[in-house]
Backbone as a ProteinNet text record, in pm:
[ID]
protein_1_A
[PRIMARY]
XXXXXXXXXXXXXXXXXXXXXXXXXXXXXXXXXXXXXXXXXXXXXXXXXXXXXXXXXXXXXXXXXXXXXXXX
[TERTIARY]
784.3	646.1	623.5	563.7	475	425.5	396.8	282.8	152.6	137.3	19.2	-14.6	61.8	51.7	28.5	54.1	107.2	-39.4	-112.3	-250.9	-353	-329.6	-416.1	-434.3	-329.8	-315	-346.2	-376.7	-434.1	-606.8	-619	-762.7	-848.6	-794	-810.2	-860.6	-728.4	-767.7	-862.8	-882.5	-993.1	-1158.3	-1134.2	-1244.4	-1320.9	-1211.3	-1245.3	-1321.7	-1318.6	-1374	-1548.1	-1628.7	-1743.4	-1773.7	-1727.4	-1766.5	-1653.2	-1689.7	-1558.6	-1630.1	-1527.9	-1609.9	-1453.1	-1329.3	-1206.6	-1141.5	-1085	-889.3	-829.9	-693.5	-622.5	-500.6	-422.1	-323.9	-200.8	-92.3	35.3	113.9	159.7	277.2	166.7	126.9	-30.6	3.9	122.8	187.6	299.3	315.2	432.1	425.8	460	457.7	340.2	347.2	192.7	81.5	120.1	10.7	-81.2	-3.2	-59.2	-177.7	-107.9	-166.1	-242	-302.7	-321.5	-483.2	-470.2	-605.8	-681.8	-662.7	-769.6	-825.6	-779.2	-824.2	-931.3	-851.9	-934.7	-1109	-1066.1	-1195.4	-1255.6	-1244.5	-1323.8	-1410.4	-1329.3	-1334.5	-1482.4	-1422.7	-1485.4	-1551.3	-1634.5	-1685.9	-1750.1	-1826.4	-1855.2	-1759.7	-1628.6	-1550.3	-1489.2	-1483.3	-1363.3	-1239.4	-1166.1	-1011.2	-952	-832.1	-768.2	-636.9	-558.2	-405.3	-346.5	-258.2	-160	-20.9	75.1	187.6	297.4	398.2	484.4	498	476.4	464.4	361	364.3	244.6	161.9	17.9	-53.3	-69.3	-47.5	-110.8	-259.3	-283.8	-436.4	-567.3	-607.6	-645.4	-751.9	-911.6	-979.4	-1093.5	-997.1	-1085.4	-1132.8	-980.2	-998.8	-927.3	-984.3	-925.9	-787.8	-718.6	-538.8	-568.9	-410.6	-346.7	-185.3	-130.7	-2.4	41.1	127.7	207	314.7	396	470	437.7	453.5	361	484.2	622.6	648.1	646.4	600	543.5	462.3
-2354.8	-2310.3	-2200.5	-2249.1	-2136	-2017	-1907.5	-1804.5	-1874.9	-1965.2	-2017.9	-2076.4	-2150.1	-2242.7	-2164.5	-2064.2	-1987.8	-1901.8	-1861.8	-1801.1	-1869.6	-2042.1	-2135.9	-2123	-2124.1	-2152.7	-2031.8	-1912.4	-1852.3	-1817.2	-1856.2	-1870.6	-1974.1	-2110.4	-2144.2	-2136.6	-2088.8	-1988.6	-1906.2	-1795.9	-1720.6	-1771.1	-1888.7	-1966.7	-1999	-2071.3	-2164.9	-2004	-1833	-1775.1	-1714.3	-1744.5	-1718.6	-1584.4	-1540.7	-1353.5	-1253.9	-1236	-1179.4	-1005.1	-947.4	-800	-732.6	-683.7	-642.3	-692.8	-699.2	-769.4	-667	-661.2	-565.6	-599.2	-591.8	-625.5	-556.6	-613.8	-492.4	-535.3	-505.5	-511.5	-542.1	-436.1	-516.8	-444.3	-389.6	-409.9	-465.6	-562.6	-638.6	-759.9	-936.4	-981.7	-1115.7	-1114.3	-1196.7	-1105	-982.2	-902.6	-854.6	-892.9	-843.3	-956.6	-1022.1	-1189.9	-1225.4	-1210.3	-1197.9	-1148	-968.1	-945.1	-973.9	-984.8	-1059.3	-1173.3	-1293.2	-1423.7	-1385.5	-1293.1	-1283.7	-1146.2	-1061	-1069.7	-1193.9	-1257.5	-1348.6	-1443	-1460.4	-1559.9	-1509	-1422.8	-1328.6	-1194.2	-1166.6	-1042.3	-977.3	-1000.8	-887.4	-832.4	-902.4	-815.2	-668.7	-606.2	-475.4	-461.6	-492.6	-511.9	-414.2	-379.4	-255.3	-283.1	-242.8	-268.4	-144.4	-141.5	-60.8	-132.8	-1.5	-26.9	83.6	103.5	213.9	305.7	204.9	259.2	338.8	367.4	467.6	367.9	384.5	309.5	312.1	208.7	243.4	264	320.5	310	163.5	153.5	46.8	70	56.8	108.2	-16.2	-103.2	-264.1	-246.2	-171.4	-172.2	-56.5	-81.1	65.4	66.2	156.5	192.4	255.8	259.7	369.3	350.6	468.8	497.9	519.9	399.2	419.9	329.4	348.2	284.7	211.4	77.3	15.9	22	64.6	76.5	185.7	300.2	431.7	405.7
2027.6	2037.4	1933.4	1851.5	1739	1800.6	1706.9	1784.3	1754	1617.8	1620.2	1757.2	1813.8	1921.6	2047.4	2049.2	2202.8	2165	2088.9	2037.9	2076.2	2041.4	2093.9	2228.2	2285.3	2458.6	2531	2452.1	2510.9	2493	2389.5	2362.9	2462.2	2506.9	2571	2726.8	2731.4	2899	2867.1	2794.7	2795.8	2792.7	2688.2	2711.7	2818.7	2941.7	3047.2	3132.7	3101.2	3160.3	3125.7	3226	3194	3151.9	3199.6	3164.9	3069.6	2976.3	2904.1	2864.5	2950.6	2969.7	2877.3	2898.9	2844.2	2855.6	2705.8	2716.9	2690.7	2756.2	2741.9	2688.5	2567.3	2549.5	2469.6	2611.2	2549.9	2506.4	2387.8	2297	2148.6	2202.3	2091	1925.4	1878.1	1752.8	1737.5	1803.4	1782.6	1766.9	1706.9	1663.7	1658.1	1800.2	1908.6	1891.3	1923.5	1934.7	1858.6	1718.9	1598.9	1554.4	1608.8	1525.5	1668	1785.8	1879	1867.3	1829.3	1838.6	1740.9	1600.9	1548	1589.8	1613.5	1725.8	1771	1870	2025.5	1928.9	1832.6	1782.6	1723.4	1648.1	1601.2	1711.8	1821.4	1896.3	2033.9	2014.3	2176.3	2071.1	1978	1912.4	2043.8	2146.1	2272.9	2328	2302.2	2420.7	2383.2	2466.5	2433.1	2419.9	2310.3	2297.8	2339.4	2358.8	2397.9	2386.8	2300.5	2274.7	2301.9	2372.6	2410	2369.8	2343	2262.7	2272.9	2217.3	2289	2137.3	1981.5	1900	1839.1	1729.9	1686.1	1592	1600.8	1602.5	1348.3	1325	1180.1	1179	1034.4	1021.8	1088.2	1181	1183.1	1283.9	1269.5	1345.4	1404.8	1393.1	1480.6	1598.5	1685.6	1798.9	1869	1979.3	2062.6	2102.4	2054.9	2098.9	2150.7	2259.6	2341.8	2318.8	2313	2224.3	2388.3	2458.5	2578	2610.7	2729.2	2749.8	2879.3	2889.5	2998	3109.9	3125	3239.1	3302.1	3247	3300.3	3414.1
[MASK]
++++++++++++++++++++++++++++++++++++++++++++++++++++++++++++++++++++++++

């Protein structure tokens, strides 16, 4: 399974939902995640992205970070 492929399948699911208010997604500088939230902008431009990550965020002001560790 590609990340292309595993990107699809989640676009999908998001689709089949009527109301798309926030996605939240963690590991959101790492290898899915990277390649992940652009998609989900193009795809969904109303929604509110939100990537959380444990690293430090590069210059990049698409979308909203939070610099954490999600088993805190």
């Amino acid at each position: 399974l590609t990340n292309t492929h595993l990107i699809r399948m989640i676009l999908m699911v998001f689709k089949t939902q009527s109301i798309m208010h926030n996605i939240l997604v963690t590991g959101s500088l790492g290898q899915i995640g990277s390649e992940l939230i652009p998609a989900l902008q193009t795809h969904f431009p109303a929604a509110r992205i939100i990537g959380i990550d444990i690293k430090t965020k590069p210059v990049d002001n698409t979308y909203q970070y939070i610099q954490a560790d999600v088993r805190d």
